Amino acid sequence: QVQLVESGGGLVQAGGSLRLSCAASGRSFSFSNYAMGWFRQAPGKERELVAAITWNGLNTYYADSVKARFTISRDSAKNTVYLQMNSLKPEDTAVYYCAANRNPPPRYIATMADEYDYWGQGTQVTVSS
């Protein structure tokens, strides 16, 4: 079993920044076996993929709505994936979830929620106007 624990959410004014962290752990867990993603879900809306990164960090994906504002990265030494969010907008308000995709094909980035095997509990991000 894999545990994912998000942190770093909070309340910020429009134009501000936040950095989300997701620490991964588990029995016999190997971080390099997982591609990672950040999803978000706003009230009344479907969960959507915001950003994702391959197991080696060489390939990334961003939703059009966050390109040039958000950056995903991973630190294998800390088993942690990050989401740096800059120039935040009120429409970024949502619960943000970290997710892990086990043993994906090389360079493949899963974009659908049901392709991910493990999920964190979520962290609230609220952007005020």
Coordinates of N, CA and C in Angstrom, one line a residue:
Q1 N 0.8 -1.2 0.0 CA 0.0 0.0 0.0 C 0.9 1.2 0.0
V2 N 0.4 2.3 -0.7 CA 1.1 3.5 -0.8 C 0.3 4.6 -0.1
Q3 N 1.0 5.4 0.7 CA 0.3 6.6 1.3 C 0.9 7.8 0.6
L4 N 0.0 8.7 0.3 CA 0.3 10.0 -0.2 C -0.3 11.1 0.7
V5 N 0.6 12.0 1.1 CA 0.1 13.0 2.1 C 0.5 14.4 1.5
E6 N -0.6 15.2 1.2 CA -0.4 16.5 0.6 C -0.3 17.5 1.7
S7 N 0.4 18.6 1.4 CA 0.5 19.8 2.3 C 0.7 21.0 1.5
G8 N 0.5 22.2 2.1 CA 0.9 23.4 1.5 C -0.3 24.2 1.0
G9 N -1.5 23.7 1.1 CA -2.7 24.5 0.7 C -3.0 25.6 1.6
G10 N -3.9 26.4 1.2 CA -4.3 27.6 2.1 C -5.0 28.6 1.3
L11 N -5.1 29.8 2.0 CA -5.8 30.9 1.4 C -4.8 31.9 0.9
V12 N -5.0 32.4 -0.3 CA -4.0 33.3 -0.9 C -4.8 34.3 -1.8
Q13 N -4.3 35.5 -1.9 CA -4.9 36.5 -2.7 C -4.6 36.2 -4.2
A14 N -5.4 36.7 -5.1 CA -5.2 36.6 -6.5 C -3.8 37.2 -6.8
G15 N -3.1 36.5 -7.7 CA -1.7 36.9 -8.0 C -0.6 36.4 -7.2
G16 N -1.0 35.7 -6.1 CA -0.1 35.1 -5.1 C 0.4 33.8 -5.6
S17 N 1.2 33.2 -4.7 CA 1.8 31.9 -5.0 C 1.6 30.9 -3.8
L18 N 1.6 29.6 -4.1 CA 1.6 28.6 -3.1 C 2.4 27.4 -3.7
R19 N 3.0 26.6 -2.8 CA 3.7 25.4 -3.3 C 3.1 24.2 -2.5
L20 N 2.5 23.3 -3.3 CA 2.0 22.1 -2.7 C 3.1 21.0 -2.7
S21 N 3.0 20.2 -1.7 CA 3.9 19.1 -1.6 C 3.1 17.8 -1.4
C22 N 3.7 16.7 -1.9 CA 3.0 15.4 -1.7 C 4.1 14.4 -1.3
A23 N 4.1 13.9 -0.1 CA 5.1 13.0 0.4 C 4.5 11.6 0.2
A24 N 5.3 10.7 -0.5 CA 4.9 9.3 -0.7 C 5.6 8.4 0.1
S25 N 4.9 7.3 0.6 CA 5.6 6.3 1.4 C 4.8 5.0 1.3
G26 N 5.4 4.0 1.8 CA 4.7 2.7 1.9 C 5.7 1.5 2.0
R27 N 5.1 0.4 2.4 CA 5.9 -0.8 2.5 C 6.4 -1.2 1.2
S28 N 7.7 -1.4 1.0 CA 8.4 -1.8 -0.2 C 8.1 -0.8 -1.3
F29 N 7.9 0.4 -0.9 CA 7.6 1.4 -1.9 C 8.8 1.9 -2.6
S30 N 8.7 2.0 -4.0 CA 9.8 2.6 -4.8 C 9.3 3.8 -5.6
F31 N 9.7 5.0 -5.2 CA 9.2 6.2 -5.8 C 9.4 6.2 -7.4
S32 N 10.5 5.6 -7.8 CA 10.9 5.6 -9.2 C 9.9 4.7 -10.1
N33 N 9.1 3.9 -9.4 CA 8.1 3.1 -10.1 C 6.8 3.8 -10.5
Y34 N 6.8 5.1 -10.1 CA 5.5 5.8 -10.2 C 5.6 7.1 -10.9
A35 N 4.7 7.3 -11.9 CA 4.5 8.7 -12.4 C 3.5 9.3 -11.4
M36 N 3.6 10.6 -11.3 CA 2.8 11.4 -10.4 C 2.0 12.4 -11.0
G37 N 0.8 12.7 -10.4 CA 0.0 13.8 -11.0 C -0.7 14.6 -9.9
W38 N -1.0 15.8 -10.2 CA -1.8 16.7 -9.4 C -3.2 16.9 -10.1
F39 N -4.2 16.6 -9.4 CA -5.6 16.8 -9.8 C -6.2 17.9 -9.0
R40 N -7.3 18.5 -9.4 CA -8.1 19.4 -8.6 C -9.6 19.2 -8.9
Q41 N -10.3 19.5 -7.8 CA -11.8 19.4 -8.0 C -12.4 20.6 -7.3
A42 N -13.1 21.4 -8.0 CA -13.9 22.5 -7.5 C -15.3 22.1 -7.2
P43 N -16.0 22.7 -6.3 CA -17.4 22.4 -6.0 C -18.3 22.3 -7.3
G44 N -19.0 21.2 -7.5 CA -19.9 21.1 -8.6 C -19.2 20.7 -9.9
K45 N -17.9 20.5 -9.9 CA -17.2 20.3 -11.1 C -16.5 18.9 -11.0
E46 N -16.1 18.4 -12.2 CA -15.4 17.1 -12.2 C -13.9 17.3 -11.8
R47 N -13.3 16.2 -11.3 CA -11.9 16.2 -11.0 C -11.1 16.3 -12.3
E48 N -10.2 17.2 -12.3 CA -9.4 17.4 -13.6 C -7.9 17.4 -13.3
L49 N -7.2 16.8 -14.3 CA -5.7 16.8 -14.1 C -5.1 18.2 -14.4
V50 N -4.3 18.6 -13.4 CA -3.6 19.9 -13.5 C -2.2 19.8 -14.1
A51 N -1.5 18.8 -13.6 CA -0.1 18.6 -14.0 C 0.3 17.2 -13.7
A52 N 1.2 16.6 -14.5 CA 1.7 15.3 -14.2 C 3.2 15.2 -14.6
I53 N 3.9 14.2 -14.1 CA 5.3 14.1 -14.3 C 5.7 12.6 -14.4
T54 N 6.6 12.3 -15.3 CA 7.0 10.9 -15.5 C 7.9 10.5 -14.3
W55 N 8.2 9.2 -14.2 CA 8.9 8.7 -13.1 C 10.3 9.3 -12.9
N56 N 10.9 9.7 -14.1 CA 12.3 10.2 -14.0 C 12.3 11.7 -14.1
G57 N 11.1 12.4 -14.2 CA 11.0 13.8 -14.2 C 11.3 14.4 -15.5
L58 N 11.5 13.6 -16.6 CA 12.0 14.2 -17.8 C 10.8 14.7 -18.7
N59 N 9.6 14.2 -18.4 CA 8.4 14.6 -19.2 C 7.3 15.1 -18.3
T60 N 6.7 16.2 -18.7 CA 5.6 16.8 -17.9 C 4.4 17.1 -18.7
Y61 N 3.3 17.2 -18.1 CA 2.1 17.6 -18.7 C 1.4 18.7 -17.9
Y62 N 0.8 19.7 -18.6 CA 0.1 20.7 -17.9 C -1.3 21.0 -18.6
A63 N -2.3 21.2 -17.8 CA -3.5 21.6 -18.4 C -3.4 23.0 -19.0
D64 N -4.1 23.3 -20.0 CA -4.0 24.6 -20.7 C -4.2 25.7 -19.7
S65 N -5.1 25.5 -18.8 CA -5.5 26.6 -17.9 C -4.4 27.0 -16.9
V66 N -3.3 26.1 -16.7 CA -2.3 26.4 -15.8 C -0.9 26.6 -16.4
K67 N -0.8 26.4 -17.7 CA 0.5 26.5 -18.4 C 1.1 27.8 -18.1
A68 N 2.4 27.8 -17.9 CA 3.2 29.0 -17.7 C 3.0 29.6 -16.3
R69 N 2.1 29.0 -15.5 CA 1.8 29.5 -14.1 C 2.2 28.4 -13.1
F70 N 2.0 27.2 -13.4 CA 2.3 26.1 -12.5 C 3.5 25.3 -13.0
T71 N 4.2 24.7 -12.0 CA 5.3 23.9 -12.3 C 5.3 22.7 -11.4
I72 N 5.4 21.5 -12.0 CA 5.4 20.2 -11.3 C 6.9 19.8 -11.3
S73 N 7.3 19.2 -10.1 CA 8.7 18.7 -10.0 C 8.6 17.5 -9.0
R74 N 9.7 16.8 -9.0 CA 9.8 15.7 -8.0 C 11.2 15.6 -7.5
D75 N 11.3 15.1 -6.3 CA 12.6 14.9 -5.6 C 12.6 13.5 -5.1
S76 N 13.4 12.7 -5.9 CA 13.5 11.2 -5.6 C 14.1 11.0 -4.2
A77 N 15.0 11.8 -3.8 CA 15.7 11.6 -2.5 C 14.7 11.8 -1.3
K78 N 13.6 12.6 -1.5 CA 12.6 12.8 -0.5 C 11.3 12.1 -0.8
N79 N 11.2 11.4 -1.9 CA 9.9 10.7 -2.3 C 8.8 11.7 -2.3
T80 N 9.0 12.9 -2.9 CA 8.1 14.0 -2.8 C 7.9 14.6 -4.2
V81 N 6.7 14.9 -4.5 CA 6.3 15.7 -5.7 C 5.8 17.0 -5.3
Y82 N 6.1 18.0 -6.1 CA 5.7 19.4 -5.7 C 4.9 20.0 -6.9
L83 N 4.1 21.0 -6.5 CA 3.4 21.8 -7.5 C 3.5 23.2 -7.1
Q84 N 4.4 23.9 -7.8 CA 4.5 25.4 -7.6 C 3.5 26.1 -8.4
M85 N 2.7 26.9 -7.7 CA 1.6 27.6 -8.3 C 1.8 29.1 -8.2
N86 N 2.0 29.8 -9.3 CA 2.2 31.2 -9.3 C 1.0 31.9 -10.0
S87 N 1.0 33.2 -9.8 CA -0.1 34.0 -10.5 C -1.5 33.4 -10.3
L88 N -1.8 33.0 -9.1 CA -3.0 32.3 -8.8 C -4.2 33.2 -9.1
K89 N -5.3 32.5 -9.6 CA -6.5 33.1 -9.9 C -7.6 32.6 -9.1
P90 N -8.7 33.3 -8.9 CA -9.9 32.8 -8.2 C -10.4 31.4 -8.7
E91 N -10.3 31.3 -10.0 CA -10.7 30.0 -10.7 C -9.8 28.8 -10.4
D92 N -8.7 29.1 -9.7 CA -7.8 28.0 -9.3 C -8.3 27.4 -7.9
T93 N -9.3 28.0 -7.3 CA -9.8 27.5 -6.1 C -10.4 26.1 -6.2
A94 N -9.9 25.2 -5.4 CA -10.3 23.8 -5.5 C -9.6 23.0 -4.4
V95 N -10.0 21.7 -4.3 CA -9.3 20.8 -3.5 C -8.3 20.1 -4.4
Y96 N -7.0 20.2 -4.1 CA -6.0 19.6 -4.9 C -5.5 18.2 -4.3
Y97 N -5.5 17.3 -5.3 CA -5.1 15.9 -4.9 C -3.9 15.4 -5.6
C98 N -3.0 14.8 -4.9 CA -1.9 14.1 -5.4 C -2.3 12.7 -5.8
A99 N -1.7 12.2 -6.9 CA -2.0 10.8 -7.3 C -0.8 10.1 -7.9
A100 N -0.8 8.8 -7.7 CA 0.4 8.0 -8.2 C -0.1 7.0 -9.2
N101 N 0.6 6.9 -10.3 CA 0.4 5.9 -11.4 C 1.5 4.9 -11.4
R102 N 1.2 3.7 -11.1 CA 2.2 2.6 -10.9 C 2.7 2.0 -12.2
N103 N 4.0 2.0 -12.4 CA 4.6 1.3 -13.6 C 4.1 1.7 -14.9
P104 N 4.0 3.0 -15.2 CA 3.5 3.4 -16.5 C 4.6 3.1 -17.6
P105 N 4.2 2.9 -18.9 CA 5.2 2.8 -19.9 C 6.1 4.0 -19.9
P106 N 7.3 3.8 -20.4 CA 8.3 4.9 -20.5 C 7.7 6.1 -21.2
R107 N 7.9 7.3 -20.6 CA 7.5 8.6 -21.2 C 6.0 8.8 -21.3
Y108 N 5.2 7.8 -20.8 CA 3.8 7.9 -20.8 C 3.3 8.7 -19.7
I109 N 2.3 9.6 -19.9 CA 1.7 10.4 -18.8 C 0.2 10.1 -18.9
A110 N -0.3 9.6 -17.8 CA -1.7 9.3 -17.7 C -2.4 10.6 -17.4
T111 N -3.5 10.8 -18.1 CA -4.3 12.0 -18.0 C -5.7 11.8 -17.4
M112 N -6.1 10.5 -17.3 CA -7.4 10.2 -16.7 C -7.3 9.7 -15.3
A113 N -8.2 10.2 -14.5 CA -8.2 9.9 -13.0 C -8.1 8.3 -12.8
D114 N -8.9 7.6 -13.6 CA -8.9 6.1 -13.3 C -7.7 5.4 -13.7
E115 N -6.7 6.1 -14.3 CA -5.4 5.5 -14.5 C -4.5 5.5 -13.3
Y116 N -4.8 6.3 -12.3 CA -4.0 6.4 -11.2 C -4.4 5.4 -10.1
D117 N -3.4 4.9 -9.4 CA -3.6 3.8 -8.5 C -3.8 4.3 -7.0
Y118 N -3.2 5.3 -6.7 CA -3.2 5.8 -5.3 C -3.5 7.3 -5.2
W119 N -4.2 7.7 -4.2 CA -4.6 9.1 -4.0 C -4.3 9.6 -2.6
G120 N -4.0 10.9 -2.5 CA -3.9 11.5 -1.2 C -5.3 12.0 -0.8
Q121 N -5.3 12.6 0.4 CA -6.6 13.0 1.0 C -7.0 14.4 0.5
G122 N -6.2 15.1 -0.2 CA -6.5 16.4 -0.7 C -6.1 17.6 0.2
T123 N -5.9 18.7 -0.4 CA -5.6 19.9 0.3 C -6.3 21.1 -0.3
Q124 N -6.9 21.9 0.5 CA -7.7 23.0 0.0 C -6.9 24.2 -0.4
V125 N -7.1 24.7 -1.6 CA -6.5 25.9 -2.1 C -7.6 26.9 -2.4
T126 N -7.6 28.1 -1.7 CA -8.6 29.1 -1.9 C -7.9 30.4 -2.4
V127 N -8.3 30.9 -3.5 CA -7.8 32.1 -4.0 C -8.8 33.2 -4.0
S128 N -8.6 34.3 -3.2 CA -9.5 35.4 -3.1 C -9.2 36.4 -4.1
S129 N -10.3 37.1 -4.6 CA -10.2 38.1 -5.6 C -9.9 39.5 -5.0

